[in-house]
mmCIF file with all atom_site columns, C-alpha atoms in Angstrom:
data_model
loop_
_atom_site.group_PDB
_atom_site.id
_atom_site.type_symbol
_atom_site.label_atom_id
_atom_site.label_alt_id
_atom_site.label_comp_id
_atom_site.label_asym_id
_atom_site.label_entity_id
_atom_site.label_seq_id
_atom_site.pdbx_PDB_ins_code
_atom_site.Cartn_x
_atom_site.Cartn_y
_atom_site.Cartn_z
_atom_site.occupancy
_atom_site.B_iso_or_equiv
_atom_site.pdbx_formal_charge
_atom_site.auth_seq_id
_atom_site.auth_comp_id
_atom_site.auth_asym_id
_atom_site.auth_atom_id
_atom_site.pdbx_PDB_model_num
ATOM 1   C CA . UNK A 1 1   ? 10.302 3.020  0.353   1.00 64.00 ? 1   UNK A CA 1
ATOM 2   C CA . UNK A 1 2   ? 13.365 2.138  -1.548  1.00 66.00 ? 2   UNK A CA 1
ATOM 3   C CA . UNK A 1 3   ? 16.573 4.266  -1.564  1.00 82.00 ? 3   UNK A CA 1
ATOM 4   C CA . UNK A 1 4   ? 16.351 5.420  -5.018  1.00 81.00 ? 4   UNK A CA 1
ATOM 5   C CA . UNK A 1 5   ? 12.797 6.323  -4.666  1.00 90.00 ? 5   UNK A CA 1
ATOM 6   C CA . UNK A 1 6   ? 13.755 8.333  -1.455  1.00 93.00 ? 6   UNK A CA 1
ATOM 7   C CA . UNK A 1 7   ? 16.423 10.304 -3.607  1.00 93.00 ? 7   UNK A CA 1
ATOM 8   C CA . UNK A 1 8   ? 13.989 10.854 -6.462  1.00 96.00 ? 8   UNK A CA 1
ATOM 9   C CA . UNK A 1 9   ? 11.200 11.995 -3.992  1.00 96.00 ? 9   UNK A CA 1
ATOM 10  C CA . UNK A 1 10  ? 13.623 14.463 -2.604  1.00 96.00 ? 10  UNK A CA 1
ATOM 11  C CA . UNK A 1 11  ? 14.447 16.029 -5.917  1.00 97.00 ? 11  UNK A CA 1
ATOM 12  C CA . UNK A 1 12  ? 10.730 15.865 -7.040  1.00 98.00 ? 12  UNK A CA 1
ATOM 13  C CA . UNK A 1 13  ? 9.556  17.635 -3.970  1.00 98.00 ? 13  UNK A CA 1
ATOM 14  C CA . UNK A 1 14  ? 12.358 20.298 -4.169  1.00 97.00 ? 14  UNK A CA 1
ATOM 15  C CA . UNK A 1 15  ? 11.652 21.015 -7.997  1.00 98.00 ? 15  UNK A CA 1
ATOM 16  C CA . UNK A 1 16  ? 8.032  21.033 -7.598  1.00 98.00 ? 16  UNK A CA 1
ATOM 17  C CA . UNK A 1 17  ? 8.077  23.467 -4.753  1.00 98.00 ? 17  UNK A CA 1
ATOM 18  C CA . UNK A 1 18  ? 10.311 25.869 -6.780  1.00 98.00 ? 18  UNK A CA 1
ATOM 19  C CA . UNK A 1 19  ? 7.917  25.416 -9.786  1.00 98.00 ? 19  UNK A CA 1
ATOM 20  C CA . UNK A 1 20  ? 4.980  26.181 -7.631  1.00 98.00 ? 20  UNK A CA 1
ATOM 21  C CA . UNK A 1 21  ? 6.569  29.446 -6.444  1.00 97.00 ? 21  UNK A CA 1
ATOM 22  C CA . UNK A 1 22  ? 6.926  30.555 -10.017 1.00 98.00 ? 22  UNK A CA 1
ATOM 23  C CA . UNK A 1 23  ? 3.480  29.590 -11.145 1.00 98.00 ? 23  UNK A CA 1
ATOM 24  C CA . UNK A 1 24  ? 1.961  31.527 -8.140  1.00 98.00 ? 24  UNK A CA 1
ATOM 25  C CA . UNK A 1 25  ? 3.735  34.661 -9.403  1.00 98.00 ? 25  UNK A CA 1
ATOM 26  C CA . UNK A 1 26  ? 1.881  34.656 -12.969 1.00 98.00 ? 26  UNK A CA 1
ATOM 27  C CA . UNK A 1 27  ? -0.353 37.567 -13.074 1.00 98.00 ? 27  UNK A CA 1
ATOM 28  C CA . UNK A 1 28  ? -3.954 36.528 -13.338 1.00 96.00 ? 28  UNK A CA 1
ATOM 29  C CA . UNK A 1 29  ? -4.505 39.309 -15.925 1.00 96.00 ? 29  UNK A CA 1
ATOM 30  C CA . UNK A 1 30  ? -1.675 38.596 -18.202 1.00 97.00 ? 30  UNK A CA 1
ATOM 31  C CA . UNK A 1 31  ? -2.262 34.564 -18.926 1.00 97.00 ? 31  UNK A CA 1
ATOM 32  C CA . UNK A 1 32  ? -2.413 35.761 -22.483 1.00 95.00 ? 32  UNK A CA 1
ATOM 33  C CA . UNK A 1 33  ? 0.965  37.310 -22.514 1.00 97.00 ? 33  UNK A CA 1
ATOM 34  C CA . UNK A 1 34  ? 3.081  36.009 -25.446 1.00 97.00 ? 34  UNK A CA 1
ATOM 35  C CA . UNK A 1 35  ? 6.848  37.145 -25.508 1.00 97.00 ? 35  UNK A CA 1
ATOM 36  C CA . UNK A 1 36  ? 7.403  36.120 -29.035 1.00 97.00 ? 36  UNK A CA 1
ATOM 37  C CA . UNK A 1 37  ? 4.872  34.816 -31.847 1.00 96.00 ? 37  UNK A CA 1
ATOM 38  C CA . UNK A 1 38  ? 6.601  31.255 -31.618 1.00 96.00 ? 38  UNK A CA 1
ATOM 39  C CA . UNK A 1 39  ? 6.298  31.204 -27.877 1.00 96.00 ? 39  UNK A CA 1
ATOM 40  C CA . UNK A 1 40  ? 3.463  29.850 -25.877 1.00 96.00 ? 40  UNK A CA 1
ATOM 41  C CA . UNK A 1 41  ? 1.537  32.468 -23.852 1.00 96.00 ? 41  UNK A CA 1
ATOM 42  C CA . UNK A 1 42  ? 1.866  32.475 -20.236 1.00 97.00 ? 42  UNK A CA 1
ATOM 43  C CA . UNK A 1 43  ? -1.089 30.442 -19.639 1.00 96.00 ? 43  UNK A CA 1
ATOM 44  C CA . UNK A 1 44  ? -0.316 27.769 -21.921 1.00 95.00 ? 44  UNK A CA 1
ATOM 45  C CA . UNK A 1 45  ? 3.273  27.642 -20.339 1.00 97.00 ? 45  UNK A CA 1
ATOM 46  C CA . UNK A 1 46  ? 1.804  27.554 -16.702 1.00 97.00 ? 46  UNK A CA 1
ATOM 47  C CA . UNK A 1 47  ? -0.768 25.016 -17.648 1.00 96.00 ? 47  UNK A CA 1
ATOM 48  C CA . UNK A 1 48  ? 2.053  22.927 -19.276 1.00 95.00 ? 48  UNK A CA 1
ATOM 49  C CA . UNK A 1 49  ? 4.026  23.083 -15.919 1.00 97.00 ? 49  UNK A CA 1
ATOM 50  C CA . UNK A 1 50  ? 1.072  22.377 -13.964 1.00 97.00 ? 50  UNK A CA 1
ATOM 51  C CA . UNK A 1 51  ? 0.356  18.954 -16.103 1.00 95.00 ? 51  UNK A CA 1
ATOM 52  C CA . UNK A 1 52  ? 4.015  17.770 -16.058 1.00 96.00 ? 52  UNK A CA 1
ATOM 53  C CA . UNK A 1 53  ? 3.961  16.197 -12.564 1.00 97.00 ? 53  UNK A CA 1
ATOM 54  C CA . UNK A 1 54  ? 0.866  14.347 -13.643 1.00 96.00 ? 54  UNK A CA 1
ATOM 55  C CA . UNK A 1 55  ? 3.169  12.411 -16.167 1.00 95.00 ? 55  UNK A CA 1
ATOM 56  C CA . UNK A 1 56  ? 4.790  10.405 -13.124 1.00 97.00 ? 56  UNK A CA 1
ATOM 57  C CA . UNK A 1 57  ? 2.299  7.735  -12.711 1.00 95.00 ? 57  UNK A CA 1
ATOM 58  C CA . UNK A 1 58  ? 2.314  6.892  -16.420 1.00 93.00 ? 58  UNK A CA 1
ATOM 59  C CA . UNK A 1 59  ? 6.213  6.916  -16.501 1.00 96.00 ? 59  UNK A CA 1
ATOM 60  C CA . UNK A 1 60  ? 6.127  4.416  -13.440 1.00 97.00 ? 60  UNK A CA 1
ATOM 61  C CA . UNK A 1 61  ? 3.310  2.392  -14.690 1.00 95.00 ? 61  UNK A CA 1
ATOM 62  C CA . UNK A 1 62  ? 4.185  1.961  -18.435 1.00 96.00 ? 62  UNK A CA 1
ATOM 63  C CA . UNK A 1 63  ? 7.473  0.677  -19.984 1.00 96.00 ? 63  UNK A CA 1
ATOM 64  C CA . UNK A 1 64  ? 7.457  3.410  -22.723 1.00 95.00 ? 64  UNK A CA 1
ATOM 65  C CA . UNK A 1 65  ? 5.684  6.532  -24.005 1.00 93.00 ? 65  UNK A CA 1
ATOM 66  C CA . UNK A 1 66  ? 4.764  7.271  -27.561 1.00 92.00 ? 66  UNK A CA 1
ATOM 67  C CA . UNK A 1 67  ? 5.188  10.759 -28.721 1.00 90.00 ? 67  UNK A CA 1
ATOM 68  C CA . UNK A 1 68  ? 3.448  10.171 -32.040 1.00 88.00 ? 68  UNK A CA 1
ATOM 69  C CA . UNK A 1 69  ? -0.024 9.714  -30.053 1.00 83.00 ? 69  UNK A CA 1
ATOM 70  C CA . UNK A 1 70  ? 0.278  13.527 -29.177 1.00 74.00 ? 70  UNK A CA 1
ATOM 71  C CA . UNK A 1 71  ? 1.560  14.796 -32.634 1.00 70.00 ? 71  UNK A CA 1
ATOM 72  C CA . UNK A 1 72  ? -1.589 13.868 -34.694 1.00 61.00 ? 72  UNK A CA 1
ATOM 73  C CA . UNK A 1 73  ? -4.083 16.635 -35.447 1.00 56.00 ? 73  UNK A CA 1
ATOM 74  C CA . UNK A 1 74  ? -6.856 14.442 -33.625 1.00 50.00 ? 74  UNK A CA 1
ATOM 75  C CA . UNK A 1 75  ? -4.764 14.432 -30.591 1.00 48.00 ? 75  UNK A CA 1
ATOM 76  C CA . UNK A 1 76  ? -7.107 16.611 -28.497 1.00 51.00 ? 76  UNK A CA 1
ATOM 77  C CA . UNK A 1 77  ? -5.751 18.835 -25.663 1.00 63.00 ? 77  UNK A CA 1
ATOM 78  C CA . UNK A 1 78  ? -7.749 19.296 -22.648 1.00 73.00 ? 78  UNK A CA 1
ATOM 79  C CA . UNK A 1 79  ? -8.935 23.101 -22.336 1.00 81.00 ? 79  UNK A CA 1
ATOM 80  C CA . UNK A 1 80  ? -6.512 25.463 -20.665 1.00 82.00 ? 80  UNK A CA 1
ATOM 81  C CA . UNK A 1 81  ? -7.540 26.528 -16.991 1.00 85.00 ? 81  UNK A CA 1
ATOM 82  C CA . UNK A 1 82  ? -8.733 29.972 -17.174 1.00 89.00 ? 82  UNK A CA 1
ATOM 83  C CA . UNK A 1 83  ? -7.111 31.293 -13.816 1.00 96.00 ? 83  UNK A CA 1
ATOM 84  C CA . UNK A 1 84  ? -3.933 31.163 -11.894 1.00 97.00 ? 84  UNK A CA 1
ATOM 85  C CA . UNK A 1 85  ? -6.011 29.598 -9.051  1.00 97.00 ? 85  UNK A CA 1
ATOM 86  C CA . UNK A 1 86  ? -7.042 26.682 -11.449 1.00 96.00 ? 86  UNK A CA 1
ATOM 87  C CA . UNK A 1 87  ? -3.685 26.303 -12.642 1.00 97.00 ? 87  UNK A CA 1
ATOM 88  C CA . UNK A 1 88  ? -2.191 25.898 -9.160  1.00 98.00 ? 88  UNK A CA 1
ATOM 89  C CA . UNK A 1 89  ? -5.067 23.608 -8.154  1.00 97.00 ? 89  UNK A CA 1
ATOM 90  C CA . UNK A 1 90  ? -4.149 21.384 -11.086 1.00 97.00 ? 90  UNK A CA 1
ATOM 91  C CA . UNK A 1 91  ? -0.480 21.522 -10.268 1.00 98.00 ? 91  UNK A CA 1
ATOM 92  C CA . UNK A 1 92  ? -1.088 20.664 -6.540  1.00 98.00 ? 92  UNK A CA 1
ATOM 93  C CA . UNK A 1 93  ? -3.285 17.634 -7.592  1.00 98.00 ? 93  UNK A CA 1
ATOM 94  C CA . UNK A 1 94  ? -0.631 16.449 -10.072 1.00 98.00 ? 94  UNK A CA 1
ATOM 95  C CA . UNK A 1 95  ? 2.115  16.927 -7.499  1.00 98.00 ? 95  UNK A CA 1
ATOM 96  C CA . UNK A 1 96  ? 0.194  14.864 -4.792  1.00 98.00 ? 96  UNK A CA 1
ATOM 97  C CA . UNK A 1 97  ? -0.322 12.010 -7.347  1.00 98.00 ? 97  UNK A CA 1
ATOM 98  C CA . UNK A 1 98  ? 3.196  12.138 -8.376  1.00 98.00 ? 98  UNK A CA 1
ATOM 99  C CA . UNK A 1 99  ? 4.616  12.181 -5.066  1.00 97.00 ? 99  UNK A CA 1
ATOM 100 C CA . UNK A 1 100 ? 2.507  9.303  -4.167  1.00 97.00 ? 100 UNK A CA 1
ATOM 101 C CA . UNK A 1 101 ? 3.477  7.257  -7.175  1.00 97.00 ? 101 UNK A CA 1
ATOM 102 C CA . UNK A 1 102 ? 7.263  7.730  -6.524  1.00 96.00 ? 102 UNK A CA 1
ATOM 103 C CA . UNK A 1 103 ? 6.885  7.015  -2.801  1.00 95.00 ? 103 UNK A CA 1
ATOM 104 C CA . UNK A 1 104 ? 5.071  3.682  -3.624  1.00 95.00 ? 104 UNK A CA 1
ATOM 105 C CA . UNK A 1 105 ? 7.844  2.732  -6.322  1.00 94.00 ? 105 UNK A CA 1
ATOM 106 C CA . UNK A 1 106 ? 10.128 -0.094 -5.831  1.00 93.00 ? 106 UNK A CA 1
ATOM 107 C CA . UNK A 1 107 ? 13.733 0.070  -6.424  1.00 93.00 ? 107 UNK A CA 1
ATOM 108 C CA . UNK A 1 108 ? 13.549 -2.576 -9.216  1.00 95.00 ? 108 UNK A CA 1
ATOM 109 C CA . UNK A 1 109 ? 10.750 -0.459 -11.077 1.00 95.00 ? 109 UNK A CA 1
ATOM 110 C CA . UNK A 1 110 ? 13.076 2.575  -10.969 1.00 96.00 ? 110 UNK A CA 1
ATOM 111 C CA . UNK A 1 111 ? 15.853 0.572  -12.416 1.00 96.00 ? 111 UNK A CA 1
ATOM 112 C CA . UNK A 1 112 ? 14.032 -1.083 -15.095 1.00 97.00 ? 112 UNK A CA 1
ATOM 113 C CA . UNK A 1 113 ? 14.267 0.237  -18.654 1.00 98.00 ? 113 UNK A CA 1
ATOM 114 C CA . UNK A 1 114 ? 11.888 3.100  -19.876 1.00 97.00 ? 114 UNK A CA 1
ATOM 115 C CA . UNK A 1 115 ? 11.685 4.109  -23.532 1.00 97.00 ? 115 UNK A CA 1
ATOM 116 C CA . UNK A 1 116 ? 10.607 7.194  -25.375 1.00 95.00 ? 116 UNK A CA 1
ATOM 117 C CA . UNK A 1 117 ? 9.083  6.110  -28.817 1.00 96.00 ? 117 UNK A CA 1
ATOM 118 C CA . UNK A 1 118 ? 7.669  7.591  -31.883 1.00 94.00 ? 118 UNK A CA 1
ATOM 119 C CA . UNK A 1 119 ? 5.364  4.889  -33.275 1.00 93.00 ? 119 UNK A CA 1
ATOM 120 C CA . UNK A 1 120 ? 7.724  2.023  -34.013 1.00 93.00 ? 120 UNK A CA 1
ATOM 121 C CA . UNK A 1 121 ? 10.924 3.872  -33.448 1.00 95.00 ? 121 UNK A CA 1
ATOM 122 C CA . UNK A 1 122 ? 12.542 3.991  -30.077 1.00 96.00 ? 122 UNK A CA 1
ATOM 123 C CA . UNK A 1 123 ? 14.233 7.203  -29.588 1.00 96.00 ? 123 UNK A CA 1
ATOM 124 C CA . UNK A 1 124 ? 15.818 6.638  -26.248 1.00 97.00 ? 124 UNK A CA 1
ATOM 125 C CA . UNK A 1 125 ? 15.929 3.953  -23.612 1.00 98.00 ? 125 UNK A CA 1
ATOM 126 C CA . UNK A 1 126 ? 17.325 4.578  -20.235 1.00 97.00 ? 126 UNK A CA 1
ATOM 127 C CA . UNK A 1 127 ? 16.470 3.275  -16.428 1.00 97.00 ? 127 UNK A CA 1
ATOM 128 C CA . UNK A 1 128 ? 13.035 4.688  -15.382 1.00 97.00 ? 128 UNK A CA 1
ATOM 129 C CA . UNK A 1 129 ? 14.585 6.723  -12.549 1.00 96.00 ? 129 UNK A CA 1
ATOM 130 C CA . UNK A 1 130 ? 16.731 8.418  -15.165 1.00 97.00 ? 130 UNK A CA 1
ATOM 131 C CA . UNK A 1 131 ? 13.877 9.006  -17.307 1.00 97.00 ? 131 UNK A CA 1
ATOM 132 C CA . UNK A 1 132 ? 11.801 10.528 -14.613 1.00 97.00 ? 132 UNK A CA 1
ATOM 133 C CA . UNK A 1 133 ? 14.864 13.013 -13.878 1.00 97.00 ? 133 UNK A CA 1
ATOM 134 C CA . UNK A 1 134 ? 15.105 13.807 -17.544 1.00 96.00 ? 134 UNK A CA 1
ATOM 135 C CA . UNK A 1 135 ? 11.669 13.980 -18.975 1.00 95.00 ? 135 UNK A CA 1
ATOM 136 C CA . UNK A 1 136 ? 9.773  15.200 -15.693 1.00 97.00 ? 136 UNK A CA 1
ATOM 137 C CA . UNK A 1 137 ? 12.244 17.119 -13.421 1.00 98.00 ? 137 UNK A CA 1
ATOM 138 C CA . UNK A 1 138 ? 14.684 18.584 -15.955 1.00 98.00 ? 138 UNK A CA 1
ATOM 139 C CA . UNK A 1 139 ? 11.552 19.301 -18.249 1.00 97.00 ? 139 UNK A CA 1
ATOM 140 C CA . UNK A 1 140 ? 9.909  21.112 -15.482 1.00 98.00 ? 140 UNK A CA 1
ATOM 141 C CA . UNK A 1 141 ? 13.211 23.009 -14.547 1.00 98.00 ? 141 UNK A CA 1
ATOM 142 C CA . UNK A 1 142 ? 13.550 23.984 -18.176 1.00 98.00 ? 142 UNK A CA 1
ATOM 143 C CA . UNK A 1 143 ? 10.000 25.337 -18.619 1.00 98.00 ? 143 UNK A CA 1
ATOM 144 C CA . UNK A 1 144 ? 10.123 26.776 -14.960 1.00 98.00 ? 144 UNK A CA 1
ATOM 145 C CA . UNK A 1 145 ? 13.112 29.015 -16.494 1.00 97.00 ? 145 UNK A CA 1
ATOM 146 C CA . UNK A 1 146 ? 11.191 30.043 -19.241 1.00 98.00 ? 146 UNK A CA 1
ATOM 147 C CA . UNK A 1 147 ? 8.349  31.117 -17.020 1.00 98.00 ? 147 UNK A CA 1
ATOM 148 C CA . UNK A 1 148 ? 10.893 33.355 -15.081 1.00 98.00 ? 148 UNK A CA 1
ATOM 149 C CA . UNK A 1 149 ? 11.744 35.276 -18.142 1.00 98.00 ? 149 UNK A CA 1
ATOM 150 C CA . UNK A 1 150 ? 8.027  35.943 -18.626 1.00 98.00 ? 150 UNK A CA 1
ATOM 151 C CA . UNK A 1 151 ? 7.901  37.236 -15.092 1.00 98.00 ? 151 UNK A CA 1
ATOM 152 C CA . UNK A 1 152 ? 10.834 39.388 -15.769 1.00 98.00 ? 152 UNK A CA 1
ATOM 153 C CA . UNK A 1 153 ? 9.411  40.810 -18.818 1.00 98.00 ? 153 UNK A CA 1
ATOM 154 C CA . UNK A 1 154 ? 5.985  41.628 -17.124 1.00 98.00 ? 154 UNK A CA 1
ATOM 155 C CA . UNK A 1 155 ? 8.017  43.277 -14.472 1.00 97.00 ? 155 UNK A CA 1
ATOM 156 C CA . UNK A 1 156 ? 6.837  40.641 -11.694 1.00 98.00 ? 156 UNK A CA 1
ATOM 157 C CA . UNK A 1 157 ? 9.377  39.876 -8.986  1.00 97.00 ? 157 UNK A CA 1
ATOM 158 C CA . UNK A 1 158 ? 11.306 36.713 -9.770  1.00 97.00 ? 158 UNK A CA 1
ATOM 159 C CA . UNK A 1 159 ? 11.645 34.228 -6.834  1.00 96.00 ? 159 UNK A CA 1
ATOM 160 C CA . UNK A 1 160 ? 14.901 33.273 -5.652  1.00 95.00 ? 160 UNK A CA 1
ATOM 161 C CA . UNK A 1 161 ? 15.603 29.627 -6.709  1.00 95.00 ? 161 UNK A CA 1
ATOM 162 C CA . UNK A 1 162 ? 19.195 28.917 -6.860  1.00 91.00 ? 162 UNK A CA 1
ATOM 163 C CA . UNK A 1 163 ? 19.953 31.549 -4.544  1.00 92.00 ? 163 UNK A CA 1
ATOM 164 C CA . UNK A 1 164 ? 19.159 35.193 -4.600  1.00 94.00 ? 164 UNK A CA 1
ATOM 165 C CA . UNK A 1 165 ? 17.322 36.644 -7.476  1.00 94.00 ? 165 UNK A CA 1
ATOM 166 C CA . UNK A 1 166 ? 17.516 40.294 -8.474  1.00 94.00 ? 166 UNK A CA 1
ATOM 167 C CA . UNK A 1 167 ? 14.158 40.734 -6.855  1.00 95.00 ? 167 UNK A CA 1
ATOM 168 C CA . UNK A 1 168 ? 14.447 38.308 -3.691  1.00 93.00 ? 168 UNK A CA 1
ATOM 169 C CA . UNK A 1 169 ? 17.263 37.505 -1.143  1.00 89.00 ? 169 UNK A CA 1
ATOM 170 C CA . UNK A 1 170 ? 18.049 33.825 -1.009  1.00 75.00 ? 170 UNK A CA 1
#
């Protein structure tokens, strides 16, 4: 395994471990909780988090991603899992696949350019390793943070992530 892959894999495993701990705290009977009309419900947010690690293979296997393909009304979203158990199972499956994809990735593949596009417009190009950190890991951390706010609003103990939380020692 290449040195860049080792570093990325360490960050991936750490981030996904923390995401799983937050997902596991979502109350099964509150998947419909929505803190604001513009917010996703807890089940939608948790499902999005469970799908994110599944993006890894595509980001490694393709040179770009076109967001326009998912902005059309005909872009059918797969149905939401209906239980926390199903959300965790999907997450675990996607984490295993993502881990394997990174572990098998060569240094030159991680250094190669990767682009985020909207149809024929390139929005951003960066080395693939940076894209994985930004659009996968940072994205997961962002939504994990949102989900911890949901937990707080639902009076569910928030796990310690970057040190102690108000509910759990570090």
